[in-house]
Short mmCIF file of N, CA and C in Angstrom, two decimals:
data_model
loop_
_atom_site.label_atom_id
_atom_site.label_comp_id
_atom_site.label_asym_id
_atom_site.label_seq_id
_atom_site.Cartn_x
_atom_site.Cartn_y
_atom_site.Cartn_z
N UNK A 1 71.40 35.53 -184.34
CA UNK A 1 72.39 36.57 -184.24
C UNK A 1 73.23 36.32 -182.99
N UNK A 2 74.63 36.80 -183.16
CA UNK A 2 75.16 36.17 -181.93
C UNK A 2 76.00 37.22 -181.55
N UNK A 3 75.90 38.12 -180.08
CA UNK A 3 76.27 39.20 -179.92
C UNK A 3 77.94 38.60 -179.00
N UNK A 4 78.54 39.18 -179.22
CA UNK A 4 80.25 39.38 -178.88
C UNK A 4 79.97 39.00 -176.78
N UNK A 5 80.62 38.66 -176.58
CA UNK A 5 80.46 38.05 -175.27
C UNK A 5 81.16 39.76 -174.19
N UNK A 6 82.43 40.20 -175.29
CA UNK A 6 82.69 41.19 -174.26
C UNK A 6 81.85 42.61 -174.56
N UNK A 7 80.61 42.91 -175.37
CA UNK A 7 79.70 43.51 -175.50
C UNK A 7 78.82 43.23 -174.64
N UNK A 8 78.41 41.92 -174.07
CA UNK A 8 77.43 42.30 -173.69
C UNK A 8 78.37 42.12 -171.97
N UNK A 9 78.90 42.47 -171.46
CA UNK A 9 79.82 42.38 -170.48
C UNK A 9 80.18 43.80 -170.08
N UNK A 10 80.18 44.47 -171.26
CA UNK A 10 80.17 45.80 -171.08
C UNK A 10 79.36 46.58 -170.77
N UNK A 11 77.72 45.76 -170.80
CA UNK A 11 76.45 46.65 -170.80
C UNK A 11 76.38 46.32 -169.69
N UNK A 12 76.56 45.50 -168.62
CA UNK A 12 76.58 45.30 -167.49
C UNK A 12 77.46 45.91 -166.32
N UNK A 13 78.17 47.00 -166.74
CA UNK A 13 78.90 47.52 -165.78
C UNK A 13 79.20 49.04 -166.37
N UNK A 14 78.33 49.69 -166.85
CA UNK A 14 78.11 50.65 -167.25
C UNK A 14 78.97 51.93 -166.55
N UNK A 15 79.86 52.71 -167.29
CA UNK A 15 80.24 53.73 -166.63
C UNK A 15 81.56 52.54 -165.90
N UNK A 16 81.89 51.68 -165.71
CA UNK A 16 83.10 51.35 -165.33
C UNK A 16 82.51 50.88 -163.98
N UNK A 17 81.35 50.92 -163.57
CA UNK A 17 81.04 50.87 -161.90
C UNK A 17 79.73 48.95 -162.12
N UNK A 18 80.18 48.23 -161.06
CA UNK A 18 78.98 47.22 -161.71
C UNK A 18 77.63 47.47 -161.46
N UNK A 19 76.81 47.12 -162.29
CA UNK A 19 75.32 47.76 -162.60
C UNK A 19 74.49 47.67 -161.10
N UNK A 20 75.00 46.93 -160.67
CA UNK A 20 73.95 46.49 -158.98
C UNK A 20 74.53 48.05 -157.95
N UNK A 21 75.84 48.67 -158.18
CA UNK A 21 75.98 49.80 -157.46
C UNK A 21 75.41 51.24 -157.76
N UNK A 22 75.03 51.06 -159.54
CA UNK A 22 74.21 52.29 -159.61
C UNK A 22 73.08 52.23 -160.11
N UNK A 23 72.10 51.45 -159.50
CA UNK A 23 71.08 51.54 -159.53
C UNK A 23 70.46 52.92 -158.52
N UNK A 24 69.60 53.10 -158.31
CA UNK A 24 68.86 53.83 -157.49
C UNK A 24 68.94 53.85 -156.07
N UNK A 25 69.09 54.60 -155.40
CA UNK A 25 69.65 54.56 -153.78
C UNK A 25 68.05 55.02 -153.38
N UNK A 26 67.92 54.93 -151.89
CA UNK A 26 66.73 54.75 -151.21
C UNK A 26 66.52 56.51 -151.27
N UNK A 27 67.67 57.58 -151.15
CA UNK A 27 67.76 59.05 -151.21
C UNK A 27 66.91 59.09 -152.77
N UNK A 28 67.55 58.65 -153.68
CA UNK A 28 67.33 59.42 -155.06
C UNK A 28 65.86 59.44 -155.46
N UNK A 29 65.42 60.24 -155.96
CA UNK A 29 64.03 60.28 -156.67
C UNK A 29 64.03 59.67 -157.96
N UNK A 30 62.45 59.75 -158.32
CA UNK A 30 62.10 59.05 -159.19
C UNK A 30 62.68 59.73 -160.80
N UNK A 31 62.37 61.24 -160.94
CA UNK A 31 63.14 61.94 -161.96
C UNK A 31 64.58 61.76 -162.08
N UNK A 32 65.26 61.58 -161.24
CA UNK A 32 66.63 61.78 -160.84
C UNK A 32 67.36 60.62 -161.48
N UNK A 33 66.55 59.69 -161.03
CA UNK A 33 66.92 58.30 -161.38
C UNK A 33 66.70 58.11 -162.82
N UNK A 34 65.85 58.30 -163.83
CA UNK A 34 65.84 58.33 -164.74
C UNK A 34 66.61 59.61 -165.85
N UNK A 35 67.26 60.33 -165.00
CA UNK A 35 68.23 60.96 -166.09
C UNK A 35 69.17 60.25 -165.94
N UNK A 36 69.56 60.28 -164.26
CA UNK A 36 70.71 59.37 -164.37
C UNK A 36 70.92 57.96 -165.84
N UNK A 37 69.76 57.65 -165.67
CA UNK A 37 70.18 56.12 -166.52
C UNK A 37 69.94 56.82 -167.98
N UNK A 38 69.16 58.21 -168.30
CA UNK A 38 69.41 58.31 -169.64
C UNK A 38 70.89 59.05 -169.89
N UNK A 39 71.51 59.56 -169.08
CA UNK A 39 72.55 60.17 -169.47
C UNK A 39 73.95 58.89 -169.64
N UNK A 40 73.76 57.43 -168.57
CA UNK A 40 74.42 56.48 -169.24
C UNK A 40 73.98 55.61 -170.28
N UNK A 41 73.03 55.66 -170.58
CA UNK A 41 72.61 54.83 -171.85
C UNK A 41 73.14 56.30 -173.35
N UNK A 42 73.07 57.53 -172.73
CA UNK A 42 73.24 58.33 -173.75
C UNK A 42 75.38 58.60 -174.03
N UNK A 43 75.84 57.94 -172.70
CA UNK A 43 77.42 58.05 -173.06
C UNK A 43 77.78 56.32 -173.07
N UNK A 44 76.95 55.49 -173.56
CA UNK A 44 77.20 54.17 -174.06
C UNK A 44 77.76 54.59 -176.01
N UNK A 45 78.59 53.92 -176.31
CA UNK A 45 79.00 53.67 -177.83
C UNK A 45 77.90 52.83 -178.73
N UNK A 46 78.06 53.45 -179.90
CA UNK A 46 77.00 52.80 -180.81
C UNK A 46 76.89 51.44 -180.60
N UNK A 47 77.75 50.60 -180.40
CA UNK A 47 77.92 49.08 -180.43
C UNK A 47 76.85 48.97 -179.10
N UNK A 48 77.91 49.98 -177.90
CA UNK A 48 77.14 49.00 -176.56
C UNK A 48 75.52 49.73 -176.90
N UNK A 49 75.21 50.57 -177.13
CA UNK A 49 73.47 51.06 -177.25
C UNK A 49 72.94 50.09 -178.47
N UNK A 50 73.42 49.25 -179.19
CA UNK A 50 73.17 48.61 -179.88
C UNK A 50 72.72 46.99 -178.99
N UNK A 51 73.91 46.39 -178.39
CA UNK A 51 73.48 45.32 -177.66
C UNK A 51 72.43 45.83 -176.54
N UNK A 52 72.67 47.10 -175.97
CA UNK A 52 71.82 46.99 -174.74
C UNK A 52 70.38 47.25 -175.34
N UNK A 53 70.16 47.54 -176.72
CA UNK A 53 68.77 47.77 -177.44
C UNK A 53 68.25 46.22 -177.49
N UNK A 54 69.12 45.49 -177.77
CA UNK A 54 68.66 44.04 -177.90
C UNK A 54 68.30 43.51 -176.80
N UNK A 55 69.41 43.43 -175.94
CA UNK A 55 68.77 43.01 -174.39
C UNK A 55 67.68 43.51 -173.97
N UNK A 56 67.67 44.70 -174.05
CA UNK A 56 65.88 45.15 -173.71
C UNK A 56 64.89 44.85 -174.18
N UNK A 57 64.91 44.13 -175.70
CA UNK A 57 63.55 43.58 -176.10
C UNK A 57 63.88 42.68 -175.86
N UNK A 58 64.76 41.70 -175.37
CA UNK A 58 64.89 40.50 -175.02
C UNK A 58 64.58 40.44 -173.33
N UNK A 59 64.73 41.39 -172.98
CA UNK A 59 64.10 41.26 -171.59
C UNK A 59 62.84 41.83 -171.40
N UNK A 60 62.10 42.40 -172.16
CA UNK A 60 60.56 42.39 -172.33
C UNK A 60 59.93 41.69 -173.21
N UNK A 61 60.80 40.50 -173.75
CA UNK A 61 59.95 39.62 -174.81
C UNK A 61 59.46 40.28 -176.03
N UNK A 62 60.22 41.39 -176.59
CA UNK A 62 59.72 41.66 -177.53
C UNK A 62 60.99 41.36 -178.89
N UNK A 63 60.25 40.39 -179.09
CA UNK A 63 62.02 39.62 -179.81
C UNK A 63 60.84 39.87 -181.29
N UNK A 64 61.53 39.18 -182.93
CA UNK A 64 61.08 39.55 -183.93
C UNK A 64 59.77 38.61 -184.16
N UNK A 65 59.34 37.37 -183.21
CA UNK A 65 58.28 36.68 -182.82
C UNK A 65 57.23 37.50 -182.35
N UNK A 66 57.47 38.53 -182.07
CA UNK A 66 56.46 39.05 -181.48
C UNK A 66 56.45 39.21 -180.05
N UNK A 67 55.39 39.11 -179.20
CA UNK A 67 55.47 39.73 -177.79
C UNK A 67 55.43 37.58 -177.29
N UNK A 68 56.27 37.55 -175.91
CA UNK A 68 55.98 36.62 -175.12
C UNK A 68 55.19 35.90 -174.78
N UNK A 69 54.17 36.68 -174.71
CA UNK A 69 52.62 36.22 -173.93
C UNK A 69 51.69 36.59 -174.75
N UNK A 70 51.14 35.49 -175.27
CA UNK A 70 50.14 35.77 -176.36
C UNK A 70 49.13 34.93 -176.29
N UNK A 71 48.39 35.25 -174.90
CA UNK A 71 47.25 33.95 -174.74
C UNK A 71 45.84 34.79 -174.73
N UNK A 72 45.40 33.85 -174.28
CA UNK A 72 43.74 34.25 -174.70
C UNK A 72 43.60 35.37 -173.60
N UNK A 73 42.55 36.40 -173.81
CA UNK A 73 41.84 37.67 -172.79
C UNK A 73 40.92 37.00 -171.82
N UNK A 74 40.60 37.42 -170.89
CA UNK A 74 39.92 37.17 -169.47
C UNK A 74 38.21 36.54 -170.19
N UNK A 75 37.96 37.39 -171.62
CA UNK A 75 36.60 37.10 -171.83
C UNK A 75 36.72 36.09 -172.94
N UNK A 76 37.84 35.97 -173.68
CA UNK A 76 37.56 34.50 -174.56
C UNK A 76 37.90 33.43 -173.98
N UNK A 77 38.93 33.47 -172.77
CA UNK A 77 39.24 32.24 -171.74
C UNK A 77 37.82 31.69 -170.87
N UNK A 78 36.88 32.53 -171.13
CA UNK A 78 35.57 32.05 -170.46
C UNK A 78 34.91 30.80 -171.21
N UNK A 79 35.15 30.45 -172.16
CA UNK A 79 34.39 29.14 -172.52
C UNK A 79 33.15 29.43 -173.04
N UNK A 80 32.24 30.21 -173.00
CA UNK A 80 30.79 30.28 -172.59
C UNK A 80 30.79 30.53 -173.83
N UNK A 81 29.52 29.71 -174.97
CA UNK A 81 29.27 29.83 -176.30
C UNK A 81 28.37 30.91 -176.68
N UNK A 82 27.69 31.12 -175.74
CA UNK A 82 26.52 31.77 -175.56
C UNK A 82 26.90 33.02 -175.88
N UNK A 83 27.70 33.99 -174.83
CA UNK A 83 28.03 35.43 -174.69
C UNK A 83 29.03 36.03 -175.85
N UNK A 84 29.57 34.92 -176.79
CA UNK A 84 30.46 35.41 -177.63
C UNK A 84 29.96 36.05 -179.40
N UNK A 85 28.51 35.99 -179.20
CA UNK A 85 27.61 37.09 -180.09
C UNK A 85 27.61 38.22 -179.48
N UNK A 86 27.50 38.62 -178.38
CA UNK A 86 27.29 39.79 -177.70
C UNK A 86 28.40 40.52 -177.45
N UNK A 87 29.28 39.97 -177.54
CA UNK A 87 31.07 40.58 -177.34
C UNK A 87 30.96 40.81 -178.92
N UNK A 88 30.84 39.92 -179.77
CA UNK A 88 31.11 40.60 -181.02
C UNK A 88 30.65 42.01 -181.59
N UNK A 89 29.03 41.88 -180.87
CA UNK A 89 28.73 43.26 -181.54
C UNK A 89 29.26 44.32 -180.31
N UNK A 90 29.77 44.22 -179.44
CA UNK A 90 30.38 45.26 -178.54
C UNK A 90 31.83 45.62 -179.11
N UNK A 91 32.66 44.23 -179.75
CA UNK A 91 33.43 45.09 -180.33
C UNK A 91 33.35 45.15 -181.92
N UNK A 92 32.58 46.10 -182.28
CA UNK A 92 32.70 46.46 -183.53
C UNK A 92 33.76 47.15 -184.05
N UNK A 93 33.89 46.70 -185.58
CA UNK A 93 35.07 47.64 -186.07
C UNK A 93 35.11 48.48 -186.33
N UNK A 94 36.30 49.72 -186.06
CA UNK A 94 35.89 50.92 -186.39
C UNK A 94 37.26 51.24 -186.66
N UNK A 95 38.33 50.65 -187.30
CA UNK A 95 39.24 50.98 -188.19
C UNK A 95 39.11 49.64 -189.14
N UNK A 96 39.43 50.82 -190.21
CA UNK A 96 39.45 49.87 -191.45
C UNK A 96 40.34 50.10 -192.46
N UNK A 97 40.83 49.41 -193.33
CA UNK A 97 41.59 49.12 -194.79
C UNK A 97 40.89 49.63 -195.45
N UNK A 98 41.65 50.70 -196.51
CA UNK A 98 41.04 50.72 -198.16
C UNK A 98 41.84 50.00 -198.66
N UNK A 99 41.69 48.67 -199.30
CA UNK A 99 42.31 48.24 -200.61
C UNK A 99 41.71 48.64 -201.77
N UNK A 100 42.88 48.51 -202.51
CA UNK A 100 42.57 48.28 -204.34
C UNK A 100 42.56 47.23 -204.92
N UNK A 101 41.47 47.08 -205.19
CA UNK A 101 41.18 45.76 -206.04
C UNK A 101 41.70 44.94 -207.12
N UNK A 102 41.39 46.74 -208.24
CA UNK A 102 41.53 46.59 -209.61
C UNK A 102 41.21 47.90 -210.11
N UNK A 103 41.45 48.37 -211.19
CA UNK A 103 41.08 49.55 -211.95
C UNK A 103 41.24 49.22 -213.55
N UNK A 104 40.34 50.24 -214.06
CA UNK A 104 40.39 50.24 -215.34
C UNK A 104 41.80 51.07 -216.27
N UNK A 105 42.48 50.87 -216.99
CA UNK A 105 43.87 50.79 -217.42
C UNK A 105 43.66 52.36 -217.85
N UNK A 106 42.58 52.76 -218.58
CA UNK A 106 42.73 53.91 -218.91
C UNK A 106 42.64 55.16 -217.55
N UNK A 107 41.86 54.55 -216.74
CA UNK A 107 41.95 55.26 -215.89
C UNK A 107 42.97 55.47 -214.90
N UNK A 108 44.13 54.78 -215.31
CA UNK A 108 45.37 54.48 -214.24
C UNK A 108 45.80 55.98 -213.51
N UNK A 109 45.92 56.79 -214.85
CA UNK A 109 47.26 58.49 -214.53
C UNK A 109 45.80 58.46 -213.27
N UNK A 110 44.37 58.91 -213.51
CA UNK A 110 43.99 59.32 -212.15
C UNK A 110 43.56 59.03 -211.04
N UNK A 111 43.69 57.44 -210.90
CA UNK A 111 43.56 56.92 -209.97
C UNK A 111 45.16 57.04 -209.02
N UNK A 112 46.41 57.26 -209.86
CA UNK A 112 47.66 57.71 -209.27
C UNK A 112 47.45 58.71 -208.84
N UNK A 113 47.24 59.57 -209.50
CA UNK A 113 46.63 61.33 -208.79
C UNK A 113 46.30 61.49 -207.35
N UNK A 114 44.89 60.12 -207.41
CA UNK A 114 44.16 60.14 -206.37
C UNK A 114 44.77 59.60 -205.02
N UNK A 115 45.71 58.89 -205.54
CA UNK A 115 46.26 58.00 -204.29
C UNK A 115 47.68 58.62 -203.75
N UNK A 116 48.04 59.83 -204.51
CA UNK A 116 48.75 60.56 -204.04
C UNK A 116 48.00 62.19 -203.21
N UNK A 117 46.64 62.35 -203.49
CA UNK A 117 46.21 63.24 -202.23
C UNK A 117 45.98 62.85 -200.89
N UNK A 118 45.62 61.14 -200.90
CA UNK A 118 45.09 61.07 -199.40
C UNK A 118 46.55 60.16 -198.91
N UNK A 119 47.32 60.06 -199.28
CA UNK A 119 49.05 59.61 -198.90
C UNK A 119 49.81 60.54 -199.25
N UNK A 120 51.02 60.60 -198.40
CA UNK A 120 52.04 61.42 -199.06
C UNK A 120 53.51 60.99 -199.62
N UNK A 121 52.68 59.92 -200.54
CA UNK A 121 53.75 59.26 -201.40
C UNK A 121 53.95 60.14 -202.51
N UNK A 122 55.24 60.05 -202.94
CA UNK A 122 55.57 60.86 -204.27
C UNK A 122 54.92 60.12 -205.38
N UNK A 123 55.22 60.62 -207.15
CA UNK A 123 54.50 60.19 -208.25
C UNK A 123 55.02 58.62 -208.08
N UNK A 124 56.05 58.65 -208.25
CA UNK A 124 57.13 57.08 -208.61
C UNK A 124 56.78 55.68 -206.84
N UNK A 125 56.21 56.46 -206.09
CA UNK A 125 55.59 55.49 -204.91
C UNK A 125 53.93 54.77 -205.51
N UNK A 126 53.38 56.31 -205.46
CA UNK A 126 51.97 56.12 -205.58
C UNK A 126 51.99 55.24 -207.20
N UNK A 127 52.59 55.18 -208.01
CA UNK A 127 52.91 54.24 -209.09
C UNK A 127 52.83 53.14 -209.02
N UNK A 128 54.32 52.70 -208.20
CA UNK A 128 54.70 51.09 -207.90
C UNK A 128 53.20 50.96 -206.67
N UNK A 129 52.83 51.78 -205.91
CA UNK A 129 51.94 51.20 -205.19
C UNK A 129 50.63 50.61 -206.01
N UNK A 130 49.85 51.34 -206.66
CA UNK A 130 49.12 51.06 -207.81
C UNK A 130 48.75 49.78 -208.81
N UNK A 131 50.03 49.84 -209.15
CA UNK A 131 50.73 49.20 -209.95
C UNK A 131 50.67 47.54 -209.00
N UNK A 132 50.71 47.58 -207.79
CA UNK A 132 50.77 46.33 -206.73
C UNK A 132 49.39 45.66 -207.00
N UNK A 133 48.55 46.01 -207.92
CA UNK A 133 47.03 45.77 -207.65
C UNK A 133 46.82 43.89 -207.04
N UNK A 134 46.10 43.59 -206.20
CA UNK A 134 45.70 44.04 -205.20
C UNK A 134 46.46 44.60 -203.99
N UNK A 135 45.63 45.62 -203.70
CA UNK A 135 46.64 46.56 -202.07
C UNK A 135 46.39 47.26 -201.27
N UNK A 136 46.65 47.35 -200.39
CA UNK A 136 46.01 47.83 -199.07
C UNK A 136 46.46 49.70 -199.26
N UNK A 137 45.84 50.68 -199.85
CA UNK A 137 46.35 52.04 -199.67
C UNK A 137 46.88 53.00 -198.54
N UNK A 138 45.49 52.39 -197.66
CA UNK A 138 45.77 53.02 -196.38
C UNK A 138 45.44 52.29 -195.38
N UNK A 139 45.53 52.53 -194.20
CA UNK A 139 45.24 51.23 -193.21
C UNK A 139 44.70 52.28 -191.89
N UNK A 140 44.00 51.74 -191.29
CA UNK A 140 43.32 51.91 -190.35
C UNK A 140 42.83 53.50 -190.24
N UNK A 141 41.92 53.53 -190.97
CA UNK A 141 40.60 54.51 -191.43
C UNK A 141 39.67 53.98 -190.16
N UNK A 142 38.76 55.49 -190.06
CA UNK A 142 37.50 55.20 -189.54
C UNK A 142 36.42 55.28 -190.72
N UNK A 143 35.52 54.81 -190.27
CA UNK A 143 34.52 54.55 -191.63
C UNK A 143 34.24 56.45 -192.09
N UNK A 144 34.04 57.47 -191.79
CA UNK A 144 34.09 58.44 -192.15
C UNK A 144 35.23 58.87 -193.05
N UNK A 145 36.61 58.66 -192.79
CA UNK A 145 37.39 59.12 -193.08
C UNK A 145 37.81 58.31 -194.70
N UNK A 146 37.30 57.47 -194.74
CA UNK A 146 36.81 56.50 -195.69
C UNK A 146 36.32 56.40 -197.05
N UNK A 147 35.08 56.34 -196.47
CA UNK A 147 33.86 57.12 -197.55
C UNK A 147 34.10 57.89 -198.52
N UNK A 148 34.54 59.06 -198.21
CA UNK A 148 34.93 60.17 -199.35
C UNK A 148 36.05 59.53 -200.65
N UNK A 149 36.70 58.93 -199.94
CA UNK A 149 37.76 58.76 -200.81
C UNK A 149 37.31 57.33 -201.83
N UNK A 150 36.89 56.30 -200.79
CA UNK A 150 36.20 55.23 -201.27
C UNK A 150 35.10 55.56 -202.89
N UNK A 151 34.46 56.78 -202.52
CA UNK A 151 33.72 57.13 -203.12
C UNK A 151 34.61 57.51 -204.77
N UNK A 152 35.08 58.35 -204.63
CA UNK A 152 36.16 58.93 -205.57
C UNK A 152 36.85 58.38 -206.01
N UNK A 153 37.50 57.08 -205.53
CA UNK A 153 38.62 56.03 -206.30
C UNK A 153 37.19 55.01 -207.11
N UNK A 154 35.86 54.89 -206.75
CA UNK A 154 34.88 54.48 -207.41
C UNK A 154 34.42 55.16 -208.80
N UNK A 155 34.39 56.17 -208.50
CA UNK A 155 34.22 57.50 -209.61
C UNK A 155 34.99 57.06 -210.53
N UNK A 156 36.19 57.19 -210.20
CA UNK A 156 37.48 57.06 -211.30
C UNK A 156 37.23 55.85 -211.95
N UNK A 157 37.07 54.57 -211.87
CA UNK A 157 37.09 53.73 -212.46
C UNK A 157 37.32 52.44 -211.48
N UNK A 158 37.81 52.55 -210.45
CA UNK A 158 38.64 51.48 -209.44
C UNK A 158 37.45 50.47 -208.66
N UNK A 159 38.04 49.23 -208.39
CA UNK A 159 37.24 48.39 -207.61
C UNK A 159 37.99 48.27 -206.12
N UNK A 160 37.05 49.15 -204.86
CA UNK A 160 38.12 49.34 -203.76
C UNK A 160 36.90 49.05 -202.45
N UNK A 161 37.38 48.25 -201.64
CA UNK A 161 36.92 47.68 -200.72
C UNK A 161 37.30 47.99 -199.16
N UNK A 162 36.44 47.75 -198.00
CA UNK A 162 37.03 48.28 -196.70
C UNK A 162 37.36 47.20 -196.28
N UNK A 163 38.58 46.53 -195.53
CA UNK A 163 38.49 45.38 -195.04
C UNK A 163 38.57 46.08 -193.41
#
């Protein structure tokens, strides 16, 4: 994507004044300072709140790649073969996926039923969703919150799994 050169020229001198003069003075407080900058980001034009939205994930690395820094944690950078059973069961999972597997055809109208109480997809969502077989319904359940429903899309006819 290639943003207009005098857009982004414009986000840099905000309010007509250049950005290095209204920053924060050694007087202003910490609240103060942040209306200030929301009340010029809030009298920027759709275009310039548009580039300056980009520049900001581009200046925190949060571009459509994902985040910048994506290296290993303090405890898998340790090497050690040994301790990495014991981290596993410390972090256990405790959100989980209901997918749908599969269901039986006659049982389709109430397995739609069903997948429209615990979502609040309309008839014509919970359908095409259905209809996606295999699919993830809901995403990040705790195993309680789970169960019940797991149980009930079983009832009906359905083959539905926690990932």
């Amino acid at each position: 994507m290639r943003i207009p050169t005098k857009s982004l020229t414009s986000l840099f001198t905000l309010t007509g004044k250049p950005l290095a003069r209204t920053l924060c003075t050694a007087t202003e407080t910490r609240t103060q300072k942040l209306e200030r900058i929301a009340d010029e980001i809030r009298d920027l034009t759709k275009l310039e709140r548009y580039d300056y939205s980009v520049l900001w994930r581009h200046k925190m690395g949060l571009n459509k790649y994902g985040p910048a820094i994506s290296g290993l944690g303090p405890s898998a950078a340790s090497g050690s073969g040994a301790g990495s059973g014991e981290e596993a069961k410390a972090a256990e999972k405790s959100a989980f996926d209901l997918k749908l597997e599969k269901y039986d055809a006659a049982a389709k109208i109430k397995i739609i039923k069903e997948v429209r109480t615990f979502t609040d997809l309309g008839l014509k969502e919970a359908k095409e969703l259905v209809e996606k077989v295999p699919v993830v319904l809901k995403k990040s359940l705790t195993k309680e919150e789970a169960e019940p429903i797991l149980a009930k899309l079983k009832e009906l006819g359905a083959t539905v799994v926690l990932e």
